[in-house]
Every structure is written in C-alpha cells, then in structure tokens.
Amino acid sequence: MFQAIGILFLVLGLLCGGAIVAAPLGLMHQPDGMAVYLLFPGLFMLGYLFLAGSVRDPAVAKITRGAGAALMLLAAAAAVILVIFATGIMVAEGSRLPLWYVMGLGIVFGSAALTVRGDQSKI
C-alpha cells in the first residue's frame, strides 16, 4: 500500500513541478496561490519517503537515483526555458521566478539523490 501511495505522490509532485514549468510557456494557466509551489517539493519528498521506506535495502538506492534523475530532468527543462526567454526566442507569459524555483530545487535535491551509491557496504 505504501508503495502505491509513494508512487502516486511522486507523480503528483512531478506534475506540480511540470505545471510550474509549463505556465510561463503559455501551455497552462499560472498557478493560483502558493499551493502548487508547496505541493511540488512536499508531495515529491513524501512520495519518495513512502516508497523508499516500503522496499528492501538494495532497491532504495535505485529509487533514490530514479527520483533524482526525474528532478534533474525537470531542472534541465526549466533551465532550457529560461535560456529561451533570456535570448528572446520566446516571450514569457508571466513571471520567470517559478522557473528559477523549480531549477534550484531540482538541481539541489536531484544532484543529492544522484550521488547515492547502491553498494554502501564498503563505507
């Protein structure tokens, strides 16, 4: 049960992050209020904790690296969009600040997660 809830929360967290990234492109409306900005990291981390806590030890490193890779891809998408706006290729619809938010969180948490090694017995 925790695995299913963990996967759901991870996906919902990524969906919130994707919504934040897509809004300045005009693909969707700007999120109202602070909810999506809190749900993005909150649901993602909660989903990771549920999922990682419900599996055997060797699988935790794979889950951690997979979650980190997803965050890094989201951060990379935000960075690409920021460059597109900065160079004038496209004009942002709304603020660019949310893109910096997603890029910053994605790089910090994603890179931390990608540094986890699978074989911790040698430490």
PDB file of C-alpha atoms in Angstrom:
ATOM      1  CA  MET A   1       0.000   0.000   0.000  1.00  0.00           C
ATOM      2  CA  PHE A   2       2.813   2.419   0.889  1.00  0.00           C
ATOM      3  CA  GLN A   3       4.468   1.707  -2.455  1.00  0.00           C
ATOM      4  CA  ALA A   4       1.339   2.655  -4.398  1.00  0.00           C
ATOM      5  CA  ILE A   5       0.825   5.826  -2.346  1.00  0.00           C
ATOM      6  CA  GLY A   6       4.526   6.660  -2.690  1.00  0.00           C
ATOM      7  CA  ILE A   7       4.393   6.330  -6.479  1.00  0.00           C
ATOM      8  CA  LEU A   8       1.207   8.409  -6.613  1.00  0.00           C
ATOM      9  CA  PHE A   9       2.741  11.193  -4.506  1.00  0.00           C
ATOM     10  CA  LEU A  10       5.949  11.156  -6.566  1.00  0.00           C
ATOM     11  CA  VAL A  11       3.950  11.502  -9.779  1.00  0.00           C
ATOM     12  CA  LEU A  12       1.757  14.257  -8.308  1.00  0.00           C
ATOM     13  CA  GLY A  13       4.855  16.135  -7.127  1.00  0.00           C
ATOM     14  CA  LEU A  14       6.357  15.907 -10.621  1.00  0.00           C
ATOM     15  CA  LEU A  15       3.036  17.031 -12.103  1.00  0.00           C
ATOM     16  CA  CYS A  16       3.085  20.121  -9.875  1.00  0.00           C
ATOM     17  CA  GLY A  17       6.662  20.855 -10.934  1.00  0.00           C
ATOM     18  CA  GLY A  18       5.728  20.371 -14.569  1.00  0.00           C
ATOM     19  CA  ALA A  19       2.795  22.760 -14.179  1.00  0.00           C
ATOM     20  CA  ILE A  20       5.101  25.396 -12.732  1.00  0.00           C
ATOM     21  CA  VAL A  21       7.478  24.975 -15.692  1.00  0.00           C
ATOM     22  CA  ALA A  22       4.721  24.908 -18.342  1.00  0.00           C
ATOM     23  CA  ALA A  23       2.887  28.044 -17.170  1.00  0.00           C
ATOM     24  CA  PRO A  24       5.397  30.652 -18.447  1.00  0.00           C
ATOM     25  CA  LEU A  25       5.268  28.967 -21.857  1.00  0.00           C
ATOM     26  CA  GLY A  26       1.527  29.589 -22.025  1.00  0.00           C
ATOM     27  CA  LEU A  27       0.745  25.868 -22.052  1.00  0.00           C
ATOM     28  CA  MET A  28      -1.427  26.281 -18.973  1.00  0.00           C
ATOM     29  CA  HIS A  29      -2.637  29.000 -16.635  1.00  0.00           C
ATOM     30  CA  GLN A  30      -0.384  30.429 -13.942  1.00  0.00           C
ATOM     31  CA  PRO A  31      -0.990  28.513 -10.694  1.00  0.00           C
ATOM     32  CA  ASP A  32      -3.141  30.367  -8.189  1.00  0.00           C
ATOM     33  CA  GLY A  33      -1.713  30.934  -4.744  1.00  0.00           C
ATOM     34  CA  MET A  34       1.156  29.098  -3.127  1.00  0.00           C
ATOM     35  CA  ALA A  35      -0.357  25.601  -3.123  1.00  0.00           C
ATOM     36  CA  VAL A  36       1.425  24.228  -6.186  1.00  0.00           C
ATOM     37  CA  TYR A  37       4.739  25.731  -5.052  1.00  0.00           C
ATOM     38  CA  LEU A  38       4.445  23.859  -1.748  1.00  0.00           C
ATOM     39  CA  LEU A  39       2.965  20.694  -3.256  1.00  0.00           C
ATOM     40  CA  PHE A  40       5.809  20.256  -5.758  1.00  0.00           C
ATOM     41  CA  PRO A  41       8.592  19.539  -3.272  1.00  0.00           C
ATOM     42  CA  GLY A  42       6.271  18.353  -0.491  1.00  0.00           C
ATOM     43  CA  LEU A  43       4.475  15.609  -2.413  1.00  0.00           C
ATOM     44  CA  PHE A  44       7.662  14.573  -4.178  1.00  0.00           C
ATOM     45  CA  MET A  45       9.591  14.141  -0.926  1.00  0.00           C
ATOM     46  CA  LEU A  46       6.674  12.486   0.864  1.00  0.00           C
ATOM     47  CA  GLY A  47       6.214  10.072  -2.039  1.00  0.00           C
ATOM     48  CA  TYR A  48       9.910   9.275  -2.007  1.00  0.00           C
ATOM     49  CA  LEU A  49       9.844   8.587   1.736  1.00  0.00           C
ATOM     50  CA  PHE A  50       6.807   6.304   1.433  1.00  0.00           C
ATOM     51  CA  LEU A  51       8.284   4.435  -1.497  1.00  0.00           C
ATOM     52  CA  ALA A  52      11.831   4.133  -0.171  1.00  0.00           C
ATOM     53  CA  GLY A  53      10.586   3.141   3.275  1.00  0.00           C
ATOM     54  CA  SER A  54       8.481   0.303   1.933  1.00  0.00           C
ATOM     55  CA  VAL A  55      11.102  -1.599  -0.082  1.00  0.00           C
ATOM     56  CA  ARG A  56      14.151  -3.712   0.709  1.00  0.00           C
ATOM     57  CA  ASP A  57      17.536  -2.040   1.171  1.00  0.00           C
ATOM     58  CA  PRO A  58      19.111  -2.704  -2.278  1.00  0.00           C
ATOM     59  CA  ALA A  59      16.142  -1.137  -4.076  1.00  0.00           C
ATOM     60  CA  VAL A  60      16.317   2.106  -2.086  1.00  0.00           C
ATOM     61  CA  ALA A  61      19.395   3.298  -3.992  1.00  0.00           C
ATOM     62  CA  LYS A  62      17.666   2.662  -7.323  1.00  0.00           C
ATOM     63  CA  ILE A  63      14.554   4.531  -6.214  1.00  0.00           C
ATOM     64  CA  THR A  64      16.668   7.406  -4.922  1.00  0.00           C
ATOM     65  CA  ARG A  65      18.643   7.661  -8.161  1.00  0.00           C
ATOM     66  CA  GLY A  66      15.456   7.444 -10.251  1.00  0.00           C
ATOM     67  CA  ALA A  67      13.805  10.215  -8.239  1.00  0.00           C
ATOM     68  CA  GLY A  68      16.963  12.306  -8.537  1.00  0.00           C
ATOM     69  CA  ALA A  69      17.066  11.784 -12.293  1.00  0.00           C
ATOM     70  CA  ALA A  70      13.435  12.906 -12.596  1.00  0.00           C
ATOM     71  CA  LEU A  71      14.189  16.078 -10.632  1.00  0.00           C
ATOM     72  CA  MET A  72      17.294  16.790 -12.710  1.00  0.00           C
ATOM     73  CA  LEU A  73      15.270  16.418 -15.926  1.00  0.00           C
ATOM     74  CA  LEU A  74      12.702  18.871 -14.588  1.00  0.00           C
ATOM     75  CA  ALA A  75      15.505  21.269 -13.609  1.00  0.00           C
ATOM     76  CA  ALA A  76      17.050  20.914 -17.061  1.00  0.00           C
ATOM     77  CA  ALA A  77      13.697  21.709 -18.696  1.00  0.00           C
ATOM     78  CA  ALA A  78      13.382  24.828 -16.536  1.00  0.00           C
ATOM     79  CA  ALA A  79      16.935  25.866 -17.480  1.00  0.00           C
ATOM     80  CA  VAL A  80      16.265  25.422 -21.195  1.00  0.00           C
ATOM     81  CA  ILE A  81      13.098  27.508 -20.948  1.00  0.00           C
ATOM     82  CA  LEU A  82      14.959  30.220 -19.026  1.00  0.00           C
ATOM     83  CA  VAL A  83      17.587  30.366 -21.781  1.00  0.00           C
ATOM     84  CA  ILE A  84      14.869  30.560 -24.437  1.00  0.00           C
ATOM     85  CA  PHE A  85      13.319  33.525 -22.629  1.00  0.00           C
ATOM     86  CA  ALA A  86      16.652  35.197 -21.882  1.00  0.00           C
ATOM     87  CA  THR A  87      17.720  35.080 -25.527  1.00  0.00           C
ATOM     88  CA  GLY A  88      14.417  36.465 -26.752  1.00  0.00           C
ATOM     89  CA  ILE A  89      13.428  33.404 -28.755  1.00  0.00           C
ATOM     90  CA  MET A  90      10.114  33.429 -26.891  1.00  0.00           C
ATOM     91  CA  VAL A  91       8.425  35.844 -24.523  1.00  0.00           C
ATOM     92  CA  ALA A  92       7.387  34.586 -21.101  1.00  0.00           C
ATOM     93  CA  GLU A  93       3.742  34.727 -20.122  1.00  0.00           C
ATOM     94  CA  GLY A  94       4.021  35.830 -16.540  1.00  0.00           C
ATOM     95  CA  SER A  95       6.927  35.689 -14.150  1.00  0.00           C
ATOM     96  CA  ARG A  96      10.116  33.716 -14.722  1.00  0.00           C
ATOM     97  CA  LEU A  97      10.723  33.353 -10.989  1.00  0.00           C
ATOM     98  CA  PRO A  98       8.891  29.991 -10.753  1.00  0.00           C
ATOM     99  CA  LEU A  99      11.312  28.561 -13.307  1.00  0.00           C
ATOM    100  CA  TRP A 100      14.232  29.545 -11.083  1.00  0.00           C
ATOM    101  CA  TYR A 101      12.428  27.895  -8.139  1.00  0.00           C
ATOM    102  CA  VAL A 102      11.992  24.581  -9.965  1.00  0.00           C
ATOM    103  CA  MET A 103      15.507  24.690 -11.377  1.00  0.00           C
ATOM    104  CA  GLY A 104      17.055  25.402  -7.967  1.00  0.00           C
ATOM    105  CA  LEU A 105      15.150  22.702  -6.095  1.00  0.00           C
ATOM    106  CA  GLY A 106      15.653  20.220  -8.906  1.00  0.00           C
ATOM    107  CA  ILE A 107      19.405  20.748  -9.010  1.00  0.00           C
ATOM    108  CA  VAL A 108      19.892  20.668  -5.242  1.00  0.00           C
ATOM    109  CA  PHE A 109      17.712  17.653  -4.441  1.00  0.00           C
ATOM    110  CA  GLY A 110      18.299  15.879  -7.740  1.00  0.00           C
ATOM    111  CA  SER A 111      22.076  16.028  -7.544  1.00  0.00           C
ATOM    112  CA  ALA A 112      22.000  14.928  -3.910  1.00  0.00           C
ATOM    113  CA  ALA A 113      19.868  11.930  -4.847  1.00  0.00           C
ATOM    114  CA  LEU A 114      22.073  11.002  -7.804  1.00  0.00           C
ATOM    115  CA  THR A 115      25.142  10.762  -5.573  1.00  0.00           C
ATOM    116  CA  VAL A 116      23.682   7.810  -3.656  1.00  0.00           C
ATOM    117  CA  ARG A 117      25.538   4.612  -4.440  1.00  0.00           C
ATOM    118  CA  GLY A 118      23.953   1.202  -4.496  1.00  0.00           C
ATOM    119  CA  ASP A 119      26.700  -0.627  -2.589  1.00  0.00           C
ATOM    120  CA  GLN A 120      27.017   1.038   0.812  1.00  0.00           C
ATOM    121  CA  SER A 121      28.708  -1.972   2.430  1.00  0.00           C
ATOM    122  CA  LYS A 122      32.209  -0.685   1.546  1.00  0.00           C
ATOM    123  CA  ILE A 123      31.832   2.525   3.557  1.00  0.00           C
TER     124      ILE A 123
END
